[in-house]
Short mmCIF file of C-alpha atoms in Angstrom, two decimals:
data_model
loop_
_atom_site.label_atom_id
_atom_site.label_comp_id
_atom_site.label_asym_id
_atom_site.label_seq_id
_atom_site.Cartn_x
_atom_site.Cartn_y
_atom_site.Cartn_z
CA MET A 1 0.10 0.00 0.03
CA LYS A 2 1.14 3.65 -1.37
CA LYS A 3 1.73 6.02 1.42
CA SER A 4 0.23 9.31 1.58
CA HIS A 5 2.62 11.94 0.45
CA PRO A 6 3.38 14.53 3.85
CA ILE A 7 3.31 17.54 1.43
CA ARG A 8 -0.37 16.24 0.00
CA ARG A 9 -2.04 16.34 3.36
CA VAL A 10 -0.94 19.47 4.26
CA LEU A 11 -2.35 21.10 0.88
CA LEU A 12 -5.57 18.59 1.28
CA ALA A 13 -5.89 19.97 5.10
CA SER A 14 -5.49 23.70 4.55
CA ALA A 15 -7.34 24.07 1.16
CA ALA A 16 -10.04 22.46 3.72
CA THR A 17 -9.86 25.23 6.00
CA VAL A 18 -10.11 27.87 4.02
CA SER A 19 -13.29 26.17 2.04
CA GLY A 20 -14.53 26.41 5.21
CA ILE A 21 -13.21 30.42 6.44
CA VAL A 22 -15.13 31.05 3.02
CA LEU A 23 -18.17 29.29 3.58
CA LEU A 24 -18.88 30.87 6.79
CA LEU A 25 -18.28 34.45 5.85
CA SER A 26 -20.04 34.00 3.04
CA LEU A 27 -23.22 32.69 5.57
CA LYS A 28 -22.53 35.66 8.25
CA PRO A 29 -23.60 38.81 6.52
CA ALA A 30 -26.57 37.25 5.63
CA THR A 31 -27.92 35.79 8.88
CA ASP A 32 -26.87 39.00 10.05
CA SER A 33 -28.83 41.67 7.73
CA SER A 34 -31.83 39.41 8.28
CA SER A 35 -32.31 40.28 11.65
CA ALA A 36 -31.21 43.21 10.98
CA SER A 37 -34.41 43.89 8.85
CA ALA A 38 -36.61 42.02 10.63
CA GLN A 39 -35.39 44.61 14.20
CA GLY A 40 -36.06 47.94 12.09
CA ALA A 41 -39.48 46.12 11.01
CA ALA A 42 -40.56 45.91 13.87
CA GLN A 43 -39.15 49.24 15.95
CA GLY A 44 -40.46 50.99 12.65
CA ALA A 45 -44.16 48.99 13.48
CA ALA A 46 -43.89 50.26 16.87
CA ALA A 47 -43.18 53.73 16.30
CA ALA A 48 -46.89 53.10 13.69
CA GLN A 49 -49.05 52.74 16.31
CA GLU A 50 -47.34 55.02 19.19
CA SER A 51 -47.71 57.84 16.61
CA PRO A 52 -51.07 58.22 16.12
CA GLN A 53 -52.04 58.02 19.27
CA GLY A 54 -50.10 61.10 20.53
CA GLY A 55 -50.95 62.95 18.05
CA ALA A 56 -54.91 62.64 18.55
CA ALA A 57 -54.46 63.35 22.35
CA ALA A 58 -52.43 66.68 21.56
CA ALA A 59 -55.12 67.82 18.32
CA GLY A 60 -57.96 67.45 21.17
CA THR A 61 -56.49 70.55 23.38
CA SER A 62 -56.14 74.17 22.20
CA THR A 63 -55.45 77.70 23.96
CA VAL A 64 -57.15 80.51 22.59
CA THR A 65 -56.55 84.26 24.21
CA GLY A 66 -59.25 87.38 23.58
CA ALA A 67 -58.24 90.45 22.90
CA VAL A 68 -57.23 93.04 25.48
CA ALA A 69 -60.00 95.43 26.85
CA GLN A 70 -59.54 98.25 28.28
CA THR A 71 -61.09 99.33 30.94
CA GLN A 72 -60.98 102.44 33.66
CA TYR A 73 -58.72 100.73 36.26
CA GLY A 74 -56.49 98.89 33.73
CA VAL A 75 -56.32 95.79 30.35
CA VAL A 76 -58.05 93.03 30.40
CA GLN A 77 -57.02 90.00 28.55
CA VAL A 78 -58.50 86.45 28.88
CA ARG A 79 -57.50 83.11 27.94
CA LEU A 80 -59.18 80.10 27.57
CA THR A 81 -58.13 75.97 27.16
CA VAL A 82 -60.89 74.65 24.32
CA ALA A 83 -61.00 70.59 24.75
CA ASN A 84 -63.28 68.68 22.15
CA GLY A 85 -65.46 72.01 21.38
CA LYS A 86 -65.87 73.03 25.29
CA ILE A 87 -64.13 75.47 27.46
CA THR A 88 -62.38 73.60 30.40
CA LYS A 89 -59.98 76.44 31.54
CA ALA A 90 -60.68 80.08 31.68
CA GLU A 91 -58.26 82.79 33.00
CA ALA A 92 -57.27 86.53 33.21
CA VAL A 93 -53.57 87.65 31.86
CA GLN A 94 -53.60 90.21 32.03
CA ALA A 95 -56.23 92.22 35.02
CA PRO A 96 -56.06 95.11 37.04
CA LYS A 97 -53.67 96.15 39.59
CA GLY A 98 -52.36 98.56 42.18
CA GLY A 99 -54.06 100.19 44.99
CA THR A 100 -57.60 98.79 45.31
CA SER A 101 -57.58 97.36 42.25
CA ASP A 102 -55.23 94.17 43.86
CA GLN A 103 -57.93 93.57 46.18
CA LYS A 104 -61.14 94.12 43.25
CA THR A 105 -59.25 91.35 41.22
CA ALA A 106 -58.31 89.29 43.71
CA LEU A 107 -61.90 89.48 44.75
CA SER A 108 -63.46 88.96 40.66
CA VAL A 109 -61.30 87.66 38.59
CA PRO A 110 -61.70 83.54 39.46
CA LYS A 111 -65.66 84.09 40.06
CA LEU A 112 -65.37 85.87 36.24
CA ASN A 113 -63.24 82.24 35.76
CA GLN A 114 -65.88 79.65 37.02
CA GLU A 115 -68.61 81.55 35.91
CA ALA A 116 -66.93 81.25 32.05
CA VAL A 117 -66.78 77.46 32.07
CA ALA A 118 -69.99 77.23 33.45
CA THR A 119 -71.49 78.51 31.46
CA GLN A 120 -69.44 78.13 28.30
CA SER A 121 -70.29 81.67 27.15
CA ALA A 122 -70.42 85.24 28.04
CA ASP A 123 -73.06 86.21 29.18
CA ILE A 124 -71.89 86.33 33.27
CA THR A 125 -72.64 87.21 35.69
CA SER A 126 -71.07 90.75 37.16
CA VAL A 127 -68.94 91.38 40.35
CA SER A 128 -70.74 93.42 42.58
CA GLY A 129 -68.08 96.09 43.50
CA ALA A 130 -65.63 95.26 40.08
CA SER A 131 -67.82 97.26 37.27
CA TYR A 132 -65.41 97.66 35.47
CA THR A 133 -63.06 94.21 35.67
CA SER A 134 -66.38 92.25 35.02
CA ALA A 135 -66.90 94.34 31.71
CA GLY A 136 -63.42 94.16 30.85
CA TYR A 137 -63.48 90.02 31.14
CA LYS A 138 -67.11 89.38 29.42
CA GLN A 139 -65.21 91.69 26.42
CA SER A 140 -62.67 89.69 25.91
CA LEU A 141 -64.58 86.15 26.84
CA GLN A 142 -66.52 86.86 24.08
CA SER A 143 -63.57 87.94 21.85
CA ALA A 144 -61.60 84.46 22.89
CA ILE A 145 -64.89 83.08 22.00
CA ASP A 146 -65.50 84.17 18.56
CA LYS A 147 -62.31 82.99 17.56
CA MET A 148 -62.33 79.82 18.83
CA LYS A 149 -65.15 79.76 17.08
CA ALA A 150 -64.12 80.40 13.52
CA ALA A 151 -60.81 78.05 14.47
CA GLY A 152 -63.52 75.59 13.87
CA ALA A 153 -64.59 74.81 18.08
CA ASN A 154 -67.90 75.69 17.99
CA THR A 155 -69.66 75.48 22.03
CA ALA A 156 -72.78 74.80 21.01
CA ALA A 157 -71.92 71.17 19.99
CA PRO A 158 -71.08 69.56 23.80
CA SER A 159 -73.95 71.81 25.04
CA GLN A 160 -76.83 70.04 22.86
CA SER A 161 -74.92 67.07 22.87
CA SER A 162 -75.36 66.66 27.20
CA ALA A 163 -79.30 68.08 26.59
CA ALA A 164 -79.82 65.19 24.99
CA GLY A 165 -78.28 62.55 26.85
CA SER A 166 -80.17 64.35 29.89
CA GLY A 167 -83.70 64.91 30.29
CA GLN A 168 -83.04 67.12 33.28
CA ALA A 169 -80.57 69.11 31.10
CA ALA A 170 -83.02 69.02 28.17
CA GLN A 171 -85.41 71.40 30.88
CA ALA A 172 -83.37 73.99 31.91
CA LYS A 173 -83.86 77.24 32.36
CA THR A 174 -82.99 80.53 33.58
CA VAL A 175 -85.23 82.70 35.43
CA THR A 176 -84.92 86.40 36.50
CA GLY A 177 -87.11 87.59 39.49
CA ASP A 178 -88.13 91.12 40.57
CA VAL A 179 -86.38 93.91 41.44
CA VAL A 180 -86.53 94.90 45.07
CA THR A 181 -85.99 97.57 45.98
CA THR A 182 -84.24 97.78 49.77
CA GLU A 183 -82.56 101.07 52.01
CA TYR A 184 -79.22 100.41 50.37
CA GLY A 185 -79.80 99.79 46.72
CA PRO A 186 -81.73 97.27 44.61
CA VAL A 187 -81.93 93.29 44.88
CA GLN A 188 -82.20 90.63 42.17
CA VAL A 189 -81.47 87.17 42.18
CA ARG A 190 -81.89 85.42 38.55
CA ILE A 191 -81.81 81.10 39.25
CA THR A 192 -81.00 78.04 37.29
CA VAL A 193 -83.51 75.42 37.51
CA ALA A 194 -83.32 72.04 35.87
CA GLY A 195 -85.45 69.25 37.46
CA GLY A 196 -87.80 71.09 39.22
CA LYS A 197 -84.29 72.45 41.34
CA ILE A 198 -82.71 75.32 41.78
CA THR A 199 -79.35 74.78 40.17
CA LYS A 200 -77.40 77.32 40.39
CA ALA A 201 -78.58 81.22 41.98
CA ASP A 202 -77.26 84.48 41.36
CA ALA A 203 -77.48 87.86 41.96
CA VAL A 204 -76.85 89.93 38.89
CA GLN A 205 -78.13 93.82 41.19
CA ALA A 206 -76.80 93.73 44.66
CA PRO A 207 -76.51 97.28 47.07
CA SER A 208 -72.98 98.70 45.83
CA GLY A 209 -70.47 101.37 47.37
CA GLY A 210 -69.44 102.72 50.10
CA THR A 211 -69.92 99.94 53.49
CA SER A 212 -72.44 98.46 51.19
CA ASP A 213 -69.39 96.57 49.00
CA GLN A 214 -68.29 95.00 51.34
CA LYS A 215 -71.78 93.48 52.29
CA THR A 216 -73.00 92.23 49.05
CA ALA A 217 -69.62 90.72 48.76
CA LEU A 218 -70.02 88.78 52.08
CA ALA A 219 -74.20 88.83 51.37
CA VAL A 220 -74.39 87.04 48.65
CA PRO A 221 -72.31 84.44 47.96
CA LYS A 222 -73.93 82.45 51.18
CA LEU A 223 -77.23 83.65 50.25
CA ASN A 224 -76.38 82.24 46.40
CA GLN A 225 -75.19 78.66 48.66
CA GLU A 226 -78.84 78.52 50.64
CA ALA A 227 -80.82 78.97 47.76
CA VAL A 228 -79.42 76.42 45.91
CA ALA A 229 -79.36 73.84 49.03
CA ALA A 230 -82.73 74.66 50.15
CA GLY A 231 -84.86 74.88 46.68
CA ASN A 232 -86.39 77.83 47.96
CA ALA A 233 -87.14 81.27 49.43
CA ASN A 234 -87.65 80.18 52.70
CA ILE A 235 -83.78 80.92 53.74
CA ASP A 236 -81.33 82.39 56.29
CA SER A 237 -80.43 85.86 56.33
CA VAL A 238 -76.34 87.15 57.05
CA SER A 239 -76.09 88.66 60.13
CA GLY A 240 -75.43 92.43 59.06
CA ALA A 241 -76.73 92.55 55.84
CA SER A 242 -80.07 92.17 56.71
CA TYR A 243 -81.65 94.25 53.88
CA THR A 244 -79.83 93.06 50.92
CA SER A 245 -80.80 89.43 52.21
CA GLY A 246 -84.77 90.48 52.38
CA GLY A 247 -84.46 91.10 49.54
CA TYR A 248 -82.52 88.88 47.75
CA LYS A 249 -84.67 86.26 49.36
CA LYS A 250 -88.26 88.48 48.19
CA SER A 251 -86.45 88.61 44.37
CA LEU A 252 -85.61 84.88 45.04
CA GLN A 253 -89.47 83.90 45.69
CA SER A 254 -90.33 86.19 42.15
CA ALA A 255 -88.22 84.29 40.38
CA LEU A 256 -89.50 80.45 41.49
CA ASP A 257 -93.24 81.66 41.19
CA LYS A 258 -91.79 82.48 36.93
CA ALA A 259 -90.60 78.94 37.68
CA GLY A 260 -93.63 77.72 38.65
CA GLY A 261 -92.77 76.91 42.08
#
């Protein structure tokens, strides 16, 4: 039997080794490329799912700033936050300040902000003792609402939808009582009634000027709260504001009579 030559065995082994290396090199890039493509496709799909959701949430809320309204004591400007065609927040980015204006602004603006969100309109009650600020606020508020409607965020649609979904909301009505003259000035009450129940009460007129401003600011919020809680005009007078309380109850009873009891 012939023995293989040593050089031949070395050459054969070397050739086998080179062939194996070439085969491995040709397979490895294809495997890596396929894996990278699959991973990239998965990441792209995940990003595509997340992006529309984030975009929809951002598009649902917007901010609208009304025109600056000039008043005797300074400027007033209102900014609204709107979501799905409804006012969700109202704030005064500018309001009279300095001297007694600081106190009047601090007293009136929070109430006006609350009214704007509650009524979804500029038809809100002026705050007693801050008539100029209230008027400027309503003017700027109306401007903001006009801009909001022009942009397509109409506040009427949610209100109609809510009314259609609730029997009580569809029956809600606002009634204003008679003006009652007191020793310190007229008092007039406006109530909102839904489902035979008072849901809101406020004084559209109340004594003002001098010490009356302080008494009105003290008495009227309490009387409003009492009217809603009691559902009738049998409410307690506020100590120190007996004339305003008496006029309030008379006008409240008048409003209830007009609303049908």
